[in-house]
């Protein structure tokens, strides 16, 4: 039987392909008779046998796994995790790649996104954090639960892989997982109604925290303490066990140092910290602004906001403003797909929100750490209207950063600094801290 035509390929088919460049998302690009394949578990320059995992006739591209390596890259190494690879745990993208080369691949992705979406040519270097060759760094892991099976989900799947442990997690995580499994072995129905198990190793607590996440109800608050070694001293911070916190054990320290160095806040200045969470940046930024200055922190999550107030309690010049950044700045949200005539999915017209009176008319420095989707054009325009002398943008997605970089350039703010940090070794994720300043030293008009 001859080889299938490219437009006939479907799930389960296997083809031999040459692997091209790395792409954003943990895969590399290949072509089969002109058809685009996004191939996981591969490396640029390799020749592999790829098995189609998603897509078929009519789709713009196909997803595939490299199930056999015919010509290997010099950067390929034996996987550090027995559960990684085709059909296994989907948590790691680069277990088969040398750690140093992982950072080179991530740098290529950031470079390519800035060039493609923002028209910026910039050399990027991804910096390592304090981890042991990309292993044993993660202090928080959410394990999925399926009946009596506890593990991690396969890539783009609901299937739970019963992993023996997690090599990128600190040892206490594996110990917590083992205890959960021992309990289940003694009582197979122990996890009935539970959708996930969070295992957390906080730096400010003696014990590992294990949280059972109900499938049909909110998890009750579980306050705990993280400790950050900041330039201004050790900072204890209240946070919920299921709240957002950087998972790399060294990331809070490195990020705070990087943001403070980038922001260059002077005493007496007004600083905005947007999407602030529990205040990882708010607390040291408030200290830098001092009693003659002002810190305004904006956060939408209710539990995070409660902890944010607690963490800023001894700094009366800091103001916490609860709410979504776009809503508070009066930026209209996009309606659901398919909605027409300015109405939302339930038929009600969504009016333009009113700008909050709690937000100032100007700011000296703005720090923002938006979600993976980025800030967006509307928020960027609102921030530019405050005419800050400097903006520091913490980005977990290089494509979103590049899009917002283009919006900022349109409004007269240039990218003047960029650091890329490898806060998630063995995965495709990379954190960037970007600095924007008025182009040619002049503050643009709003």
XYZ file of N, CA, C and O in Angstrom, residues 261-399:
556
model
N 14.677 46.311 39.884
C 15.770 46.871 39.096
C 15.248 47.542 37.830
O 15.767 48.582 37.398
N 14.210 46.954 37.232
C 13.643 47.515 36.002
C 12.813 48.763 36.271
O 12.832 49.720 35.496
N 12.070 48.770 37.389
C 11.162 49.883 37.684
C 11.894 51.141 38.135
O 11.471 52.261 37.832
N 12.967 50.970 38.890
C 13.762 52.106 39.378
C 12.884 53.154 40.053
O 12.957 54.356 39.768
N 12.045 52.691 40.967
C 11.126 53.597 41.660
C 11.907 54.517 42.596
O 12.787 54.070 43.339
N 11.570 55.792 42.563
C 12.187 56.777 43.443
C 11.235 57.101 44.588
O 10.009 57.057 44.417
N 11.775 57.421 45.774
C 10.904 57.812 46.887
C 9.993 58.964 46.487
O 10.416 59.912 45.822
N 8.732 58.856 46.869
C 7.761 59.899 46.578
C 7.004 59.700 45.279
O 6.100 60.493 44.979
N 7.314 58.665 44.520
C 6.632 58.448 43.251
C 5.323 57.688 43.431
O 5.113 56.999 44.430
N 4.459 57.835 42.423
C 3.203 57.087 42.390
C 3.398 55.871 41.482
O 3.783 56.007 40.321
N 3.080 54.703 42.025
C 3.311 53.442 41.315
C 1.998 52.675 41.237
O 1.273 52.556 42.227
N 1.714 52.129 40.065
C 0.575 51.228 39.888
C 1.093 49.813 39.712
O 2.026 49.578 38.926
N 0.515 48.878 40.456
C 0.812 47.455 40.281
C -0.473 46.774 39.862
O -1.392 46.610 40.673
N -0.559 46.401 38.593
C -1.788 45.869 38.026
C -1.718 44.356 37.890
O -0.664 43.803 37.590
N -2.873 43.691 38.094
C -2.940 42.225 38.149
C -1.989 41.763 39.257
O -1.152 40.880 39.072
N -2.153 42.334 40.428
C -1.115 42.258 41.463
C -1.106 40.978 42.269
O -0.152 40.730 43.006
N -2.160 40.156 42.179
C -2.189 38.948 43.002
C -2.173 39.317 44.465
O -2.812 40.281 44.902
N -1.409 38.576 45.259
C -1.351 38.845 46.698
C -0.315 39.900 47.045
O -0.126 40.234 48.214
N 0.377 40.429 46.025
C 1.294 41.534 46.281
C 2.761 41.186 46.230
O 3.576 41.856 46.875
N 3.144 40.174 45.457
C 4.564 39.823 45.339
C 5.395 41.048 44.957
O 6.476 41.271 45.499
N 4.885 41.857 44.030
C 5.584 43.082 43.642
C 5.085 44.294 44.427
O 5.839 45.248 44.658
N 3.816 44.282 44.836
C 3.237 45.452 45.515
C 3.992 45.810 46.780
O 4.272 46.996 47.040
N 4.329 44.801 47.583
C 4.963 45.076 48.873
C 6.331 45.737 48.688
O 6.590 46.804 49.269
N 7.240 45.182 47.897
C 8.526 45.879 47.718
C 8.413 47.184 46.938
O 9.181 48.119 47.195
N 7.457 47.296 46.016
C 7.267 48.562 45.303
C 6.780 49.654 46.249
O 7.203 50.814 46.144
N 5.884 49.298 47.168
C 5.415 50.263 48.158
C 6.563 50.728 49.038
O 6.669 51.915 49.364
N 7.432 49.795 49.409
C 8.594 50.167 50.223
C 9.509 51.115 49.460
O 10.064 52.062 50.030
N 9.657 50.876 48.159
C 10.528 51.727 47.355
C 9.941 53.131 47.197
O 10.667 54.134 47.210
N 8.615 53.245 47.047
C 7.973 54.553 46.914
C 8.012 55.338 48.219
O 8.101 56.570 48.214
N 7.942 54.623 49.341
C 8.051 55.270 50.641
C 6.805 56.007 51.068
O 5.827 56.130 50.320
N 6.822 56.513 52.272
C 5.646 57.146 52.861
C 5.213 58.400 52.104
O 4.045 58.788 52.166
N 6.126 59.051 51.406
C 5.768 60.247 50.642
C 5.230 59.900 49.257
O 4.786 60.785 48.519
N 5.278 58.613 48.908
C 4.782 58.163 47.620
C 3.442 57.485 47.739
O 2.745 57.602 48.760
N 3.068 56.759 46.700
C 1.790 56.045 46.709
C 1.921 54.775 45.869
O 2.536 54.786 44.800
N 1.337 53.702 46.379
C 1.249 52.434 45.646
C -0.228 52.091 45.503
O -0.955 52.040 46.505
N -0.664 51.870 44.268
C -2.038 51.455 44.007
C -1.985 50.075 43.368
O -1.405 49.903 42.294
N -2.558 49.091 44.055
C -2.547 47.706 43.585
C -3.944 47.303 43.141
O -4.919 47.518 43.867
N -4.045 46.695 41.961
C -5.329 46.296 41.391
C -5.345 44.785 41.197
O -4.439 44.217 40.576
N -6.366 44.142 41.739
C -6.506 42.681 41.634
C -7.990 42.320 41.652
O -8.770 42.913 42.405
N -8.369 41.330 40.829
C -9.788 40.975 40.712
C -10.189 39.779 41.564
O -11.354 39.670 41.952
N -9.260 38.887 41.868
C -9.614 37.691 42.628
C -9.874 38.065 44.092
O -9.032 38.699 44.737
N -11.028 37.629 44.600
C -11.429 38.073 45.936
C -10.483 37.573 47.020
O -10.088 38.338 47.908
N -10.120 36.303 46.977
C -9.222 35.783 48.015
C -7.854 36.441 47.925
O -7.238 36.787 48.948
N -7.360 36.622 46.712
C -6.072 37.281 46.554
C -6.126 38.709 47.085
O -5.173 39.191 47.718
N -7.243 39.385 46.837
C -7.387 40.755 47.313
C -7.361 40.818 48.834
O -6.755 41.724 49.426
N -8.014 39.863 49.487
C -7.986 39.825 50.959
C -6.557 39.675 51.467
O -6.137 40.363 52.411
N -5.792 38.777 50.852
C -4.398 38.589 51.267
C -3.545 39.801 50.892
O -2.610 40.152 51.619
N -3.864 40.429 49.777
C -3.138 41.635 49.361
C -3.272 42.726 50.415
O -2.285 43.384 50.779
N -4.486 42.934 50.898
C -4.691 43.936 51.948
C -3.887 43.579 53.198
O -3.284 44.448 53.846
N -3.899 42.292 53.547
C -3.142 41.848 54.724
C -1.650 42.093 54.536
O -0.956 42.551 55.456
N -1.140 41.798 53.342
C 0.298 41.940 53.095
C 0.745 43.404 53.045
O 1.914 43.706 53.291
N -0.203 44.317 52.729
C 0.122 45.742 52.663
C -0.350 46.502 53.895
O -0.303 47.734 53.921
N -0.777 45.786 54.917
C -1.431 46.408 56.072
C -0.554 47.432 56.771
O -1.061 48.445 57.286
N 0.764 47.223 56.799
C 1.635 48.146 57.521
C 2.179 49.262 56.629
O 3.118 49.971 57.007
N 1.584 49.422 55.441
C 1.999 50.489 54.525
C 0.763 51.321 54.153
O 0.125 51.065 53.133
N 0.408 52.287 54.989
C -0.850 53.042 54.788
C -0.874 53.854 53.498
O -1.949 54.303 53.089
N 0.262 54.080 52.860
C 0.291 54.808 51.590
C -0.008 53.895 50.396
O 0.032 54.328 49.248
N -0.335 52.619 50.700
C -0.696 51.666 49.651
C -2.210 51.487 49.630
O -2.840 51.261 50.667
N -2.794 51.583 48.437
C -4.237 51.446 48.260
C -4.522 50.205 47.427
O -3.921 50.003 46.363
N -5.434 49.371 47.900
C -5.864 48.183 47.169
C -7.188 48.494 46.484
O -8.150 48.921 47.132
N -7.234 48.286 45.172
C -8.454 48.514 44.400
C -8.901 47.177 43.819
O -8.255 46.641 42.927
N -9.991 46.602 44.341
C -10.449 45.314 43.820
C -11.192 45.484 42.502
O -11.959 46.432 42.327
N -10.978 44.575 41.581
C -11.701 44.616 40.314
C -10.806 44.260 39.145
O -9.586 44.171 39.272
N -11.443 44.057 38.009
C -10.703 43.778 36.778
C -10.062 45.066 36.265
O -10.674 46.140 36.314
N -8.854 44.928 35.752
C -8.137 46.099 35.248
C -8.906 46.769 34.118
O -9.057 47.997 34.102
N -9.418 45.976 33.167
C -10.135 46.592 32.049
C -11.399 47.312 32.508
O -11.697 48.424 32.066
N -12.143 46.699 33.421
C -13.355 47.341 33.922
C -13.035 48.642 34.649
O -13.704 49.675 34.457
N -12.025 48.626 35.502
C -11.701 49.805 36.300
C -11.210 50.966 35.443
O -11.407 52.127 35.787
N -10.579 50.655 34.310
C -10.124 51.708 33.410
C -11.196 52.094 32.386
O -10.956 52.932 31.513
N -12.373 51.475 32.474
C -13.442 51.807 31.554
C -13.261 51.238 30.164
O -13.797 51.770 29.191
N -12.514 50.134 30.063
C -12.279 49.496 28.764
C -13.366 48.455 28.531
O -13.515 47.519 29.337
N -14.140 48.559 27.460
C -15.207 47.577 27.222
C -14.634 46.209 26.907
O -13.613 46.083 26.239
N -15.313 45.195 27.404
C -14.905 43.813 27.102
C -15.535 43.370 25.795
O -16.612 43.824 25.421
N -14.873 42.426 25.144
C -15.455 41.834 23.954
C -16.574 40.894 24.374
O -16.461 40.149 25.341
N -17.694 40.904 23.626
C -18.803 40.005 23.912
C -18.506 38.599 23.452
O -17.524 38.341 22.748
N -19.357 37.633 23.830
C -19.169 36.244 23.406
C -19.231 36.116 21.898
O -19.891 36.906 21.213
N -18.531 35.135 21.353
C -18.575 34.901 19.918
C -20.019 34.625 19.493
O -20.746 33.882 20.134
N -20.399 35.230 18.403
C -21.744 35.012 17.902
C -22.730 36.060 18.373
O -23.829 36.184 17.842
N -22.347 36.850 19.393
C -23.251 37.895 19.868
C -23.299 39.030 18.857
O -22.295 39.390 18.269
N -24.477 39.591 18.641
C -24.647 40.659 17.665
C -25.344 41.846 18.318
O -26.003 41.718 19.347
N -25.184 42.986 17.677
C -25.908 44.172 18.123
C -25.514 44.641 19.501
O -26.295 45.270 20.200
N -24.272 44.332 19.938
C -23.807 44.797 21.233
C -24.447 44.078 22.392
O -24.466 44.577 23.509
N -24.989 42.880 22.156
C -25.630 42.150 23.240
C -24.776 40.964 23.640
O -24.048 40.403 22.830
N -24.886 40.575 24.920
C -24.122 39.419 25.354
C -24.915 38.150 25.085
O -25.985 38.175 24.492
N -24.361 37.005 25.518
C -24.975 35.718 25.196
C -26.353 35.527 25.787
O -27.093 34.639 25.369
N -26.746 36.351 26.777
C -28.076 36.214 27.377
C -29.024 37.294 26.871
O -30.099 37.495 27.413
N -28.590 38.018 25.821
C -29.477 38.989 25.204
C -29.459 40.362 25.831
O -30.198 41.233 25.411
N -28.595 40.605 26.848
C -28.545 41.916 27.481
C -27.434 42.746 26.846
O -26.347 42.250 26.580
N -27.703 44.019 26.647
C -26.695 44.902 26.081
C -25.617 45.177 27.121
O -25.907 45.462 28.279
N -24.368 45.058 26.689
C -23.254 45.324 27.590
C -22.805 46.760 27.382
O -22.269 47.112 26.331
N -23.032 47.621 28.346
C -22.633 49.016 28.225
C -21.159 49.196 28.514
O -20.498 48.326 29.077
N -20.644 50.351 28.114
C -19.249 50.655 28.384
C -19.072 50.915 29.876
O -19.789 51.736 30.459
N -18.126 50.245 30.535
C -17.930 50.480 31.967
C -17.404 51.885 32.223
O -16.812 52.523 31.356
N -17.632 52.347 33.423
C -17.181 53.682 33.821
C -15.827 53.589 34.505
O -15.601 52.714 35.345
N -14.938 54.488 34.166
C -13.610 54.489 34.768
C -13.726 54.751 36.264
O -14.440 55.662 36.708
N -13.018 53.971 37.061
C -13.091 54.092 38.515
C -12.448 55.391 38.994
O -11.354 55.775 38.542
N -13.099 56.039 39.947
C -12.540 57.248 40.554
C -11.345 56.934 41.449
O -10.615 57.854 41.843
N -11.150 55.671 41.780
C -10.020 55.290 42.630
C -8.711 55.243 41.860
O -7.640 55.189 42.471
N -8.775 55.257 40.539
C -7.556 55.241 39.741
C -7.095 56.671 39.493
O -7.905 57.554 39.201
N -5.800 56.926 39.585
C -5.289 58.299 39.468
C -5.238 58.767 38.016
O -5.290 57.955 37.088
N -5.108 60.063 37.804
C -5.004 60.588 36.436
C -3.621 60.422 35.825
O -3.446 60.591 34.611
N -2.635 60.082 36.669
C -1.276 59.915 36.165
C -0.527 58.945 37.062
O -0.960 58.636 38.178
N 0.596 58.462 36.569
C 1.442 57.555 37.343
C 2.876 57.718 36.875
O 3.134 57.997 35.692
N 3.808 57.563 37.784
C 5.228 57.625 37.425
C 5.720 56.298 36.855
O 6.436 56.259 35.859
N 5.336 55.214 37.525
C 5.765 53.874 37.115
C 4.554 52.953 37.144
O 3.743 53.009 38.071
N 4.444 52.097 36.127
C 3.394 51.082 36.089
C 4.038 49.716 35.947
O 4.885 49.504 35.072
N 3.658 48.808 36.824
C 4.056 47.403 36.726
C 2.799 46.607 36.432
O 1.770 46.790 37.097
N 2.848 45.739 35.443
C 1.692 44.905 35.138
C 2.132 43.470 34.875
O 3.160 43.229 34.254
N 1.342 42.548 35.385
C 1.592 41.113 35.242
C 0.286 40.462 34.790
O -0.378 39.772 35.558
N -0.102 40.689 33.517
C -1.420 40.243 33.051
C -1.500 38.742 32.855
O -0.476 38.042 32.882
N -2.697 38.203 32.646
C -2.852 36.774 32.382
C -2.246 36.410 31.033
O -1.751 37.273 30.286
N -2.300 35.142 30.701
C -1.647 34.640 29.494
C -2.117 35.342 28.233
O -1.381 35.456 27.259
N -3.352 35.831 28.220
C -3.885 36.502 27.041
C -3.315 37.901 26.841
O -3.509 38.510 25.785
N -2.606 38.427 27.832
C -2.017 39.743 27.724
C -2.945 40.852 28.190
O -4.072 40.609 28.620
N -2.472 42.089 28.112
C -3.268 43.239 28.543
C -4.288 43.624 27.486
O -5.435 43.929 27.797
N -3.883 43.647 26.216
C -4.798 44.020 25.143
C -4.720 45.500 24.799
O -4.269 46.334 25.590
N -5.186 45.828 23.593
C -5.067 47.190 23.095
C -5.758 48.210 24.000
O -5.214 49.279 24.290
N -6.986 47.914 24.451
C -7.724 48.880 25.251
C -7.017 49.228 26.540
O -6.930 50.409 26.919
N -6.502 48.222 27.251
C -5.796 48.477 28.501
C -4.494 49.220 28.223
O -4.126 50.158 28.945
N -3.777 48.826 27.177
C -2.539 49.520 26.834
C -2.795 51.006 26.609
O -2.068 51.872 27.108
N -3.851 51.342 25.870
C -4.160 52.743 25.610
C -4.510 53.479 26.901
O -4.142 54.652 27.080
N -5.207 52.790 27.813
C -5.538 53.413 29.093
C -4.280 53.683 29.918
O -4.160 54.726 30.569
N -3.325 52.763 29.880
C -2.085 52.951 30.641
C -1.251 54.080 30.058
O -0.664 54.880 30.789
N -1.175 54.157 28.736
C -0.410 55.224 28.094
C -0.985 56.596 28.460
O -0.248 57.587 28.613
N -2.311 56.667 28.644
C -2.941 57.947 28.986
C -2.482 58.469 30.347
O -2.620 59.665 30.640
N -1.907 57.591 31.191
C -1.378 58.018 32.489
C 0.017 58.627 32.360
O 0.551 59.153 33.331
N 0.617 58.509 31.188
C 1.923 59.060 30.863
C 3.020 58.664 31.862
O 3.750 59.518 32.393
N 3.168 57.388 32.137
C 4.250 56.965 33.039
C 5.611 57.158 32.381
O 5.739 57.093 31.150
N 6.610 57.369 33.192
C 7.965 57.458 32.648
C 8.528 56.080 32.344
O 9.460 55.937 31.561
N 7.916 55.061 32.945
C 8.409 53.693 32.732
C 7.287 52.705 33.004
O 6.504 52.866 33.935
N 7.217 51.668 32.171
C 6.320 50.544 32.399
C 7.147 49.260 32.442
O 8.026 49.060 31.589
N 6.840 48.411 33.408
C 7.496 47.107 33.525
C 6.428 46.044 33.346
O 5.473 45.970 34.120
N 6.598 45.226 32.319
C 5.592 44.251 31.903
C 6.136 42.848 32.169
O 7.133 42.444 31.582
N 5.475 42.119 33.062
C 5.849 40.736 33.364
C 4.940 39.826 32.543
O 3.722 39.849 32.701
N 5.529 39.031 31.664
C 4.745 38.273 30.684
C 5.033 36.786 30.789
O 6.189 36.369 30.815
N 3.960 36.001 30.810
C 4.115 34.546 30.807
C 3.875 33.963 29.424
O 3.978 32.741 29.253
N 3.564 34.813 28.439
C 3.338 34.330 27.083
C 4.026 35.277 26.105
O 3.667 36.457 26.034
N 5.017 34.808 25.342
C 5.755 35.707 24.453
C 4.911 36.277 23.325
O 5.171 37.391 22.857
N 3.892 35.541 22.869
C 3.033 36.065 21.805
C 2.208 37.236 22.316
O 2.078 38.272 21.646
